[in-house]
Amino acid sequence: NAGVTQTPKFQVLKTGQSMTLQCAQDMNHNSMYWYRQDPGMGLRLIYYSASEGTTDKGEVPNGYNVSRLNKREFSLRLESAAPSQTSVYFCASTWTAMNTEAFFGQGTRLTVV
Amino acid sequence: QKEVEQNSGPLSVPEGAIASLNCTYSDRGSQSFFWYRQYSGKSPELIMFIYSNGDKEDGRFTAQLNKASQYVSLLIRDSQPSDSATYLCAVSGGGADGLTFGKGTHLIIQP
């Protein structure tokens, strides 16, 4: 049982390049989330999908887009990467959006130069 | 804006002692409370969750919740060097946006 799987684990982009971070969960969870983690800033919510077919902005959505491809997969896209998007990105999933624990992927360390 | 506050540390505790980690939250309607442990370069992993006022024990870990004071704590008994990590407090208000995280407390267990 893999849990939450993110790809890639590491990525270096040049400013202005685009890329998509992939996330898949095999726990039949309904809700999925993308967070970024920066030193001293904790985990900040970028976008979330409370259920299949819905997506909503979190605390820091600017510069990102998401797609809930199906119940298992939730991707995060950077259309034009900026150095300020250098961060560690975590995908997480929960059984429902209400009051349940989150399970995290292993993270993607992204550097934008 | 929901806020979760933690002392960033580092909190240094001798091996075998009790480590006490604290967290306060701003949203009085918060319903569920979680403690995650994160080793350097790794993803957060769930240690404890608590929903009701009082104490909840699991092995060496005890979570304490006081909703009136909007305060959550995590006690680690018989601290081990392997407990050295950053501990994240997370709170859920029951909304669709899931958990709000504190910035974490860096705990160091000194052998």
PDB file of C-alpha atoms in Angstrom:
ATOM      1  CA  ASN A   1       0.000   0.000   0.000  1.00  0.00           C
ATOM      2  CA  ALA A   2       1.872   3.053  -1.261  1.00  0.00           C
ATOM      3  CA  GLY A   3      -0.297   5.761   0.384  1.00  0.00           C
ATOM      4  CA  VAL A   4       0.390   9.144  -1.235  1.00  0.00           C
ATOM      5  CA  THR A   5       2.923   9.217  -4.068  1.00  0.00           C
ATOM      6  CA  GLN A   6       4.423  12.402  -5.469  1.00  0.00           C
ATOM      7  CA  THR A   7       6.604  12.858  -8.526  1.00  0.00           C
ATOM      8  CA  PRO A   8       9.210  14.127  -9.064  1.00  0.00           C
ATOM      9  CA  LYS A   9      11.181  14.195  -5.803  1.00  0.00           C
ATOM     10  CA  PHE A  10      13.585  16.877  -6.995  1.00  0.00           C
ATOM     11  CA  GLN A  11      13.389  19.440  -9.774  1.00  0.00           C
ATOM     12  CA  VAL A  12      15.383  22.450 -10.923  1.00  0.00           C
ATOM     13  CA  LEU A  13      13.643  24.930 -13.201  1.00  0.00           C
ATOM     14  CA  LYS A  14      14.729  28.086 -14.900  1.00  0.00           C
ATOM     15  CA  THR A  15      12.656  31.212 -14.352  1.00  0.00           C
ATOM     16  CA  GLY A  16       9.696  31.204 -16.736  1.00  0.00           C
ATOM     17  CA  GLN A  17       9.633  27.453 -17.304  1.00  0.00           C
ATOM     18  CA  SER A  18       6.519  25.452 -16.549  1.00  0.00           C
ATOM     19  CA  MET A  19       6.061  22.110 -14.877  1.00  0.00           C
ATOM     20  CA  THR A  20       3.441  19.878 -13.305  1.00  0.00           C
ATOM     21  CA  LEU A  21       3.796  18.115  -9.982  1.00  0.00           C
ATOM     22  CA  GLN A  22       1.920  14.852  -9.843  1.00  0.00           C
ATOM     23  CA  CYS A  23       0.202  13.335  -6.825  1.00  0.00           C
ATOM     24  CA  ALA A  24      -1.707  10.084  -6.496  1.00  0.00           C
ATOM     25  CA  GLN A  25      -3.244   8.333  -3.501  1.00  0.00           C
ATOM     26  CA  ASP A  26      -4.457   4.763  -3.224  1.00  0.00           C
ATOM     27  CA  MET A  27      -6.380   5.072   0.046  1.00  0.00           C
ATOM     28  CA  ASN A  28      -9.716   5.955  -1.595  1.00  0.00           C
ATOM     29  CA  HIS A  29      -9.594   9.363   0.091  1.00  0.00           C
ATOM     30  CA  ASN A  30     -12.036  12.016  -1.013  1.00  0.00           C
ATOM     31  CA  SER A  31     -10.026  15.159  -0.253  1.00  0.00           C
ATOM     32  CA  MET A  32      -6.597  16.151  -1.493  1.00  0.00           C
ATOM     33  CA  TYR A  33      -4.334  19.128  -0.804  1.00  0.00           C
ATOM     34  CA  TRP A  34      -1.196  20.854  -2.003  1.00  0.00           C
ATOM     35  CA  TYR A  35       1.023  22.597   0.541  1.00  0.00           C
ATOM     36  CA  ARG A  36       4.319  24.405   0.279  1.00  0.00           C
ATOM     37  CA  GLN A  37       6.811  24.470   3.118  1.00  0.00           C
ATOM     38  CA  ASP A  38       9.390  27.214   3.460  1.00  0.00           C
ATOM     39  CA  PRO A  39      11.874  27.770   6.309  1.00  0.00           C
ATOM     40  CA  GLY A  40      10.190  29.638   9.139  1.00  0.00           C
ATOM     41  CA  MET A  41       6.821  29.660   7.361  1.00  0.00           C
ATOM     42  CA  GLY A  42       5.440  26.254   8.147  1.00  0.00           C
ATOM     43  CA  LEU A  43       3.045  24.442   5.831  1.00  0.00           C
ATOM     44  CA  ARG A  44       0.870  26.763   3.765  1.00  0.00           C
ATOM     45  CA  LEU A  45      -2.098  25.573   1.756  1.00  0.00           C
ATOM     46  CA  ILE A  46      -1.911  26.324  -1.971  1.00  0.00           C
ATOM     47  CA  TYR A  47      -5.022  24.594  -3.330  1.00  0.00           C
ATOM     48  CA  TYR A  48      -7.331  21.866  -2.192  1.00  0.00           C
ATOM     49  CA  SER A  49      -9.952  19.545  -3.580  1.00  0.00           C
ATOM     50  CA  ALA A  50     -12.609  18.628  -1.062  1.00  0.00           C
ATOM     51  CA  SER A  51     -14.039  15.991  -3.384  1.00  0.00           C
ATOM     52  CA  GLU A  52     -13.647  14.724  -6.932  1.00  0.00           C
ATOM     53  CA  GLY A  53     -14.659  17.430  -9.378  1.00  0.00           C
ATOM     54  CA  THR A  54     -14.052  20.390  -7.050  1.00  0.00           C
ATOM     55  CA  THR A  55     -11.016  22.573  -6.427  1.00  0.00           C
ATOM     56  CA  ASP A  56     -10.560  25.707  -4.330  1.00  0.00           C
ATOM     57  CA  LYS A  57      -7.873  28.215  -3.528  1.00  0.00           C
ATOM     58  CA  GLY A  58      -5.989  28.040  -0.272  1.00  0.00           C
ATOM     59  CA  GLU A  59      -3.817  30.602   1.446  1.00  0.00           C
ATOM     60  CA  VAL A  60      -1.177  31.075  -1.285  1.00  0.00           C
ATOM     61  CA  PRO A  61      -2.652  30.185  -4.724  1.00  0.00           C
ATOM     62  CA  ASN A  62      -1.016  32.849  -6.906  1.00  0.00           C
ATOM     63  CA  GLY A  63       1.159  31.397  -9.647  1.00  0.00           C
ATOM     64  CA  TYR A  64      -0.353  27.924  -9.425  1.00  0.00           C
ATOM     65  CA  ASN A  65      -3.152  25.911 -10.968  1.00  0.00           C
ATOM     66  CA  VAL A  66      -4.508  22.508 -10.077  1.00  0.00           C
ATOM     67  CA  SER A  67      -6.437  19.667 -11.646  1.00  0.00           C
ATOM     68  CA  ARG A  68      -8.328  16.924  -9.847  1.00  0.00           C
ATOM     69  CA  LEU A  69      -7.977  14.396 -12.635  1.00  0.00           C
ATOM     70  CA  ASN A  70      -9.983  11.702 -10.861  1.00  0.00           C
ATOM     71  CA  LYS A  71     -10.487  10.550  -7.289  1.00  0.00           C
ATOM     72  CA  ARG A  72      -6.902   9.308  -7.033  1.00  0.00           C
ATOM     73  CA  GLU A  73      -4.928  12.084  -8.724  1.00  0.00           C
ATOM     74  CA  PHE A  74      -4.419  15.768  -7.976  1.00  0.00           C
ATOM     75  CA  SER A  75      -1.816  17.701  -9.941  1.00  0.00           C
ATOM     76  CA  LEU A  76      -0.225  21.099  -9.330  1.00  0.00           C
ATOM     77  CA  ARG A  77       0.988  23.203 -12.246  1.00  0.00           C
ATOM     78  CA  LEU A  78       3.404  26.100 -12.285  1.00  0.00           C
ATOM     79  CA  GLU A  79       2.777  27.954 -15.541  1.00  0.00           C
ATOM     80  CA  SER A  80       5.735  30.354 -15.354  1.00  0.00           C
ATOM     81  CA  ALA A  81       8.071  29.502 -12.511  1.00  0.00           C
ATOM     82  CA  ALA A  82       9.561  32.269 -10.375  1.00  0.00           C
ATOM     83  CA  PRO A  83      12.398  32.126  -7.817  1.00  0.00           C
ATOM     84  CA  SER A  84       9.798  32.839  -5.096  1.00  0.00           C
ATOM     85  CA  GLN A  85       8.318  29.418  -5.861  1.00  0.00           C
ATOM     86  CA  THR A  86      11.475  27.682  -4.684  1.00  0.00           C
ATOM     87  CA  SER A  87      10.129  25.485  -1.914  1.00  0.00           C
ATOM     88  CA  VAL A  88       9.297  21.977  -0.795  1.00  0.00           C
ATOM     89  CA  TYR A  89       5.863  20.927  -2.007  1.00  0.00           C
ATOM     90  CA  PHE A  90       3.757  18.340  -0.228  1.00  0.00           C
ATOM     91  CA  CYS A  91       0.640  16.640  -1.423  1.00  0.00           C
ATOM     92  CA  ALA A  92      -1.715  15.286   1.227  1.00  0.00           C
ATOM     93  CA  SER A  93      -5.000  13.446   1.339  1.00  0.00           C
ATOM     94  CA  THR A  94      -7.738  12.886   3.893  1.00  0.00           C
ATOM     95  CA  TRP A  95     -10.753  10.592   4.051  1.00  0.00           C
ATOM     96  CA  THR A  96     -12.982  13.647   4.138  1.00  0.00           C
ATOM     97  CA  ALA A  97     -12.320  17.359   4.471  1.00  0.00           C
ATOM     98  CA  MET A  98     -13.850  17.362   7.933  1.00  0.00           C
ATOM     99  CA  ASN A  99     -11.792  16.685  11.000  1.00  0.00           C
ATOM    100  CA  THR A 100      -9.716  13.786   9.762  1.00  0.00           C
ATOM    101  CA  GLU A 101      -5.982  13.257   9.760  1.00  0.00           C
ATOM    102  CA  ALA A 102      -3.932  14.042   6.668  1.00  0.00           C
ATOM    103  CA  PHE A 103      -1.484  11.630   5.050  1.00  0.00           C
ATOM    104  CA  PHE A 104       1.441  13.174   3.205  1.00  0.00           C
ATOM    105  CA  GLY A 105       3.472  12.309   0.174  1.00  0.00           C
ATOM    106  CA  GLN A 106       7.266  12.324   0.366  1.00  0.00           C
ATOM    107  CA  GLY A 107       7.554  15.858  -1.008  1.00  0.00           C
ATOM    108  CA  THR A 108       9.028  17.561  -4.059  1.00  0.00           C
ATOM    109  CA  ARG A 109      12.008  19.828  -3.567  1.00  0.00           C
ATOM    110  CA  LEU A 110      11.768  22.502  -6.270  1.00  0.00           C
ATOM    111  CA  THR A 111      14.455  25.057  -7.032  1.00  0.00           C
ATOM    112  CA  VAL A 112      13.798  27.884  -9.490  1.00  0.00           C
ATOM    113  CA  VAL A 113      16.931  29.654 -10.721  1.00  0.00           C
TER     114      VAL A 113
ATOM    115  CA  GLN B   1      -7.651  33.994   9.234  1.00  0.00           C
ATOM    116  CA  LYS B   2      -7.219  30.896  11.365  1.00  0.00           C
ATOM    117  CA  GLU B   3      -3.910  30.877  13.205  1.00  0.00           C
ATOM    118  CA  VAL B   4      -1.972  28.188  15.034  1.00  0.00           C
ATOM    119  CA  GLU B   5       0.943  29.344  17.151  1.00  0.00           C
ATOM    120  CA  GLN B   6       3.918  27.325  18.344  1.00  0.00           C
ATOM    121  CA  ASN B   7       7.227  28.267  19.872  1.00  0.00           C
ATOM    122  CA  SER B   8       9.793  27.577  17.140  1.00  0.00           C
ATOM    123  CA  GLY B   9      12.481  26.491  19.600  1.00  0.00           C
ATOM    124  CA  PRO B  10      14.857  24.827  19.576  1.00  0.00           C
ATOM    125  CA  LEU B  11      13.642  23.066  22.696  1.00  0.00           C
ATOM    126  CA  SER B  12      16.482  21.079  24.218  1.00  0.00           C
ATOM    127  CA  VAL B  13      15.602  18.214  26.596  1.00  0.00           C
ATOM    128  CA  PRO B  14      17.911  15.619  28.213  1.00  0.00           C
ATOM    129  CA  GLU B  15      17.454  12.007  27.233  1.00  0.00           C
ATOM    130  CA  GLY B  16      14.979  10.276  29.534  1.00  0.00           C
ATOM    131  CA  ALA B  17      13.214  13.485  30.547  1.00  0.00           C
ATOM    132  CA  ILE B  18       9.739  14.690  29.597  1.00  0.00           C
ATOM    133  CA  ALA B  19       9.466  16.957  26.574  1.00  0.00           C
ATOM    134  CA  SER B  20       6.515  19.362  26.620  1.00  0.00           C
ATOM    135  CA  LEU B  21       5.367  20.972  23.379  1.00  0.00           C
ATOM    136  CA  ASN B  22       2.668  23.620  23.297  1.00  0.00           C
ATOM    137  CA  CYS B  23       0.288  25.067  20.746  1.00  0.00           C
ATOM    138  CA  THR B  24      -2.442  27.712  20.792  1.00  0.00           C
ATOM    139  CA  TYR B  25      -5.085  28.312  18.144  1.00  0.00           C
ATOM    140  CA  SER B  26      -7.272  31.257  17.259  1.00  0.00           C
ATOM    141  CA  ASP B  27     -10.462  29.678  15.895  1.00  0.00           C
ATOM    142  CA  ARG B  28     -12.737  28.872  18.824  1.00  0.00           C
ATOM    143  CA  GLY B  29     -14.803  26.666  16.517  1.00  0.00           C
ATOM    144  CA  SER B  30     -11.902  24.274  15.923  1.00  0.00           C
ATOM    145  CA  GLN B  31     -12.933  20.672  16.378  1.00  0.00           C
ATOM    146  CA  SER B  32      -9.972  18.374  15.811  1.00  0.00           C
ATOM    147  CA  PHE B  33      -6.352  18.628  16.814  1.00  0.00           C
ATOM    148  CA  PHE B  34      -3.328  16.774  15.509  1.00  0.00           C
ATOM    149  CA  TRP B  35       0.358  16.438  16.250  1.00  0.00           C
ATOM    150  CA  TYR B  36       2.731  15.577  13.414  1.00  0.00           C
ATOM    151  CA  ARG B  37       6.429  14.757  13.632  1.00  0.00           C
ATOM    152  CA  GLN B  38       8.724  15.792  10.794  1.00  0.00           C
ATOM    153  CA  TYR B  39      12.318  14.677  10.508  1.00  0.00           C
ATOM    154  CA  SER B  40      14.654  16.868   8.492  1.00  0.00           C
ATOM    155  CA  GLY B  41      14.110  16.341   4.774  1.00  0.00           C
ATOM    156  CA  LYS B  42      11.101  14.083   5.333  1.00  0.00           C
ATOM    157  CA  SER B  43       7.353  14.483   5.188  1.00  0.00           C
ATOM    158  CA  PRO B  44       5.141  15.019   8.260  1.00  0.00           C
ATOM    159  CA  GLU B  45       3.821  11.867   9.931  1.00  0.00           C
ATOM    160  CA  LEU B  46       0.874  11.728  12.308  1.00  0.00           C
ATOM    161  CA  ILE B  47       1.657  10.996  15.963  1.00  0.00           C
ATOM    162  CA  MET B  48      -1.516  11.820  17.836  1.00  0.00           C
ATOM    163  CA  PHE B  49      -4.957  13.275  17.369  1.00  0.00           C
ATOM    164  CA  ILE B  50      -7.429  14.475  19.985  1.00  0.00           C
ATOM    165  CA  TYR B  51     -11.017  15.653  19.686  1.00  0.00           C
ATOM    166  CA  SER B  52     -12.221  16.088  23.274  1.00  0.00           C
ATOM    167  CA  ASN B  53     -11.050  18.097  26.247  1.00  0.00           C
ATOM    168  CA  GLY B  54      -8.650  16.265  28.510  1.00  0.00           C
ATOM    169  CA  ASP B  55      -5.768  13.885  27.998  1.00  0.00           C
ATOM    170  CA  LYS B  56      -5.174  11.144  25.468  1.00  0.00           C
ATOM    171  CA  GLU B  57      -2.294   8.733  25.924  1.00  0.00           C
ATOM    172  CA  ASP B  58      -0.569   6.526  23.351  1.00  0.00           C
ATOM    173  CA  GLY B  59       2.603   4.858  24.524  1.00  0.00           C
ATOM    174  CA  ARG B  60       5.138   7.521  25.479  1.00  0.00           C
ATOM    175  CA  PHE B  61       2.975  10.288  24.007  1.00  0.00           C
ATOM    176  CA  THR B  62       0.176  12.220  25.700  1.00  0.00           C
ATOM    177  CA  ALA B  63      -1.907  14.855  23.970  1.00  0.00           C
ATOM    178  CA  GLN B  64      -3.744  17.395  26.106  1.00  0.00           C
ATOM    179  CA  LEU B  65      -6.579  19.634  24.960  1.00  0.00           C
ATOM    180  CA  ASN B  66      -8.171  22.605  26.693  1.00  0.00           C
ATOM    181  CA  LYS B  67     -10.756  24.172  24.390  1.00  0.00           C
ATOM    182  CA  ALA B  68     -11.652  26.928  26.846  1.00  0.00           C
ATOM    183  CA  SER B  69      -8.047  28.138  26.769  1.00  0.00           C
ATOM    184  CA  GLN B  70      -7.611  27.220  23.070  1.00  0.00           C
ATOM    185  CA  TYR B  71      -4.537  25.260  24.003  1.00  0.00           C
ATOM    186  CA  VAL B  72      -3.121  21.917  22.890  1.00  0.00           C
ATOM    187  CA  SER B  73       0.001  20.233  24.176  1.00  0.00           C
ATOM    188  CA  LEU B  74       2.055  17.133  23.508  1.00  0.00           C
ATOM    189  CA  LEU B  75       4.072  15.411  26.209  1.00  0.00           C
ATOM    190  CA  ILE B  76       6.786  12.930  25.320  1.00  0.00           C
ATOM    191  CA  ARG B  77       7.880  10.775  28.251  1.00  0.00           C
ATOM    192  CA  ASP B  78      11.267   9.058  28.476  1.00  0.00           C
ATOM    193  CA  SER B  79      12.560  11.166  25.568  1.00  0.00           C
ATOM    194  CA  GLN B  80      14.910   9.415  23.181  1.00  0.00           C
ATOM    195  CA  PRO B  81      17.441  10.892  20.720  1.00  0.00           C
ATOM    196  CA  SER B  82      15.212   9.491  17.940  1.00  0.00           C
ATOM    197  CA  ASP B  83      12.494  11.908  19.115  1.00  0.00           C
ATOM    198  CA  SER B  84      14.630  14.809  17.869  1.00  0.00           C
ATOM    199  CA  ALA B  85      12.538  16.348  15.101  1.00  0.00           C
ATOM    200  CA  THR B  86      10.190  19.232  14.338  1.00  0.00           C
ATOM    201  CA  TYR B  87       6.710  18.795  15.809  1.00  0.00           C
ATOM    202  CA  LEU B  88       3.811  20.378  13.959  1.00  0.00           C
ATOM    203  CA  CYS B  89       0.516  21.205  15.599  1.00  0.00           C
ATOM    204  CA  ALA B  90      -2.479  21.119  13.234  1.00  0.00           C
ATOM    205  CA  VAL B  91      -6.060  22.181  13.795  1.00  0.00           C
ATOM    206  CA  SER B  92      -9.234  21.470  11.850  1.00  0.00           C
ATOM    207  CA  GLY B  93     -12.313  23.637  12.045  1.00  0.00           C
ATOM    208  CA  GLY B  94     -14.339  21.165  10.042  1.00  0.00           C
ATOM    209  CA  GLY B  95     -14.160  23.266   6.924  1.00  0.00           C
ATOM    210  CA  ALA B  96     -13.423  21.963   3.455  1.00  0.00           C
ATOM    211  CA  ASP B  97      -9.918  23.407   3.555  1.00  0.00           C
ATOM    212  CA  GLY B  98      -8.762  20.796   6.026  1.00  0.00           C
ATOM    213  CA  LEU B  99      -5.961  21.454   8.496  1.00  0.00           C
ATOM    214  CA  THR B 100      -4.224  24.659   9.532  1.00  0.00           C
ATOM    215  CA  PHE B 101      -0.649  24.036  10.656  1.00  0.00           C
ATOM    216  CA  GLY B 102       1.587  25.827  13.107  1.00  0.00           C
ATOM    217  CA  LYS B 103       5.163  26.564  12.071  1.00  0.00           C
ATOM    218  CA  GLY B 104       6.484  23.780  14.268  1.00  0.00           C
ATOM    219  CA  THR B 105       8.735  23.377  17.290  1.00  0.00           C
ATOM    220  CA  HIS B 106      12.226  22.020  16.784  1.00  0.00           C
ATOM    221  CA  LEU B 107      12.928  19.493  19.546  1.00  0.00           C
ATOM    222  CA  ILE B 108      16.438  18.300  20.378  1.00  0.00           C
ATOM    223  CA  ILE B 109      16.951  15.370  22.752  1.00  0.00           C
ATOM    224  CA  GLN B 110      20.432  15.506  24.236  1.00  0.00           C
ATOM    225  CA  PRO B 111      22.068  12.108  24.905  1.00  0.00           C
TER     226      PRO B 111
END
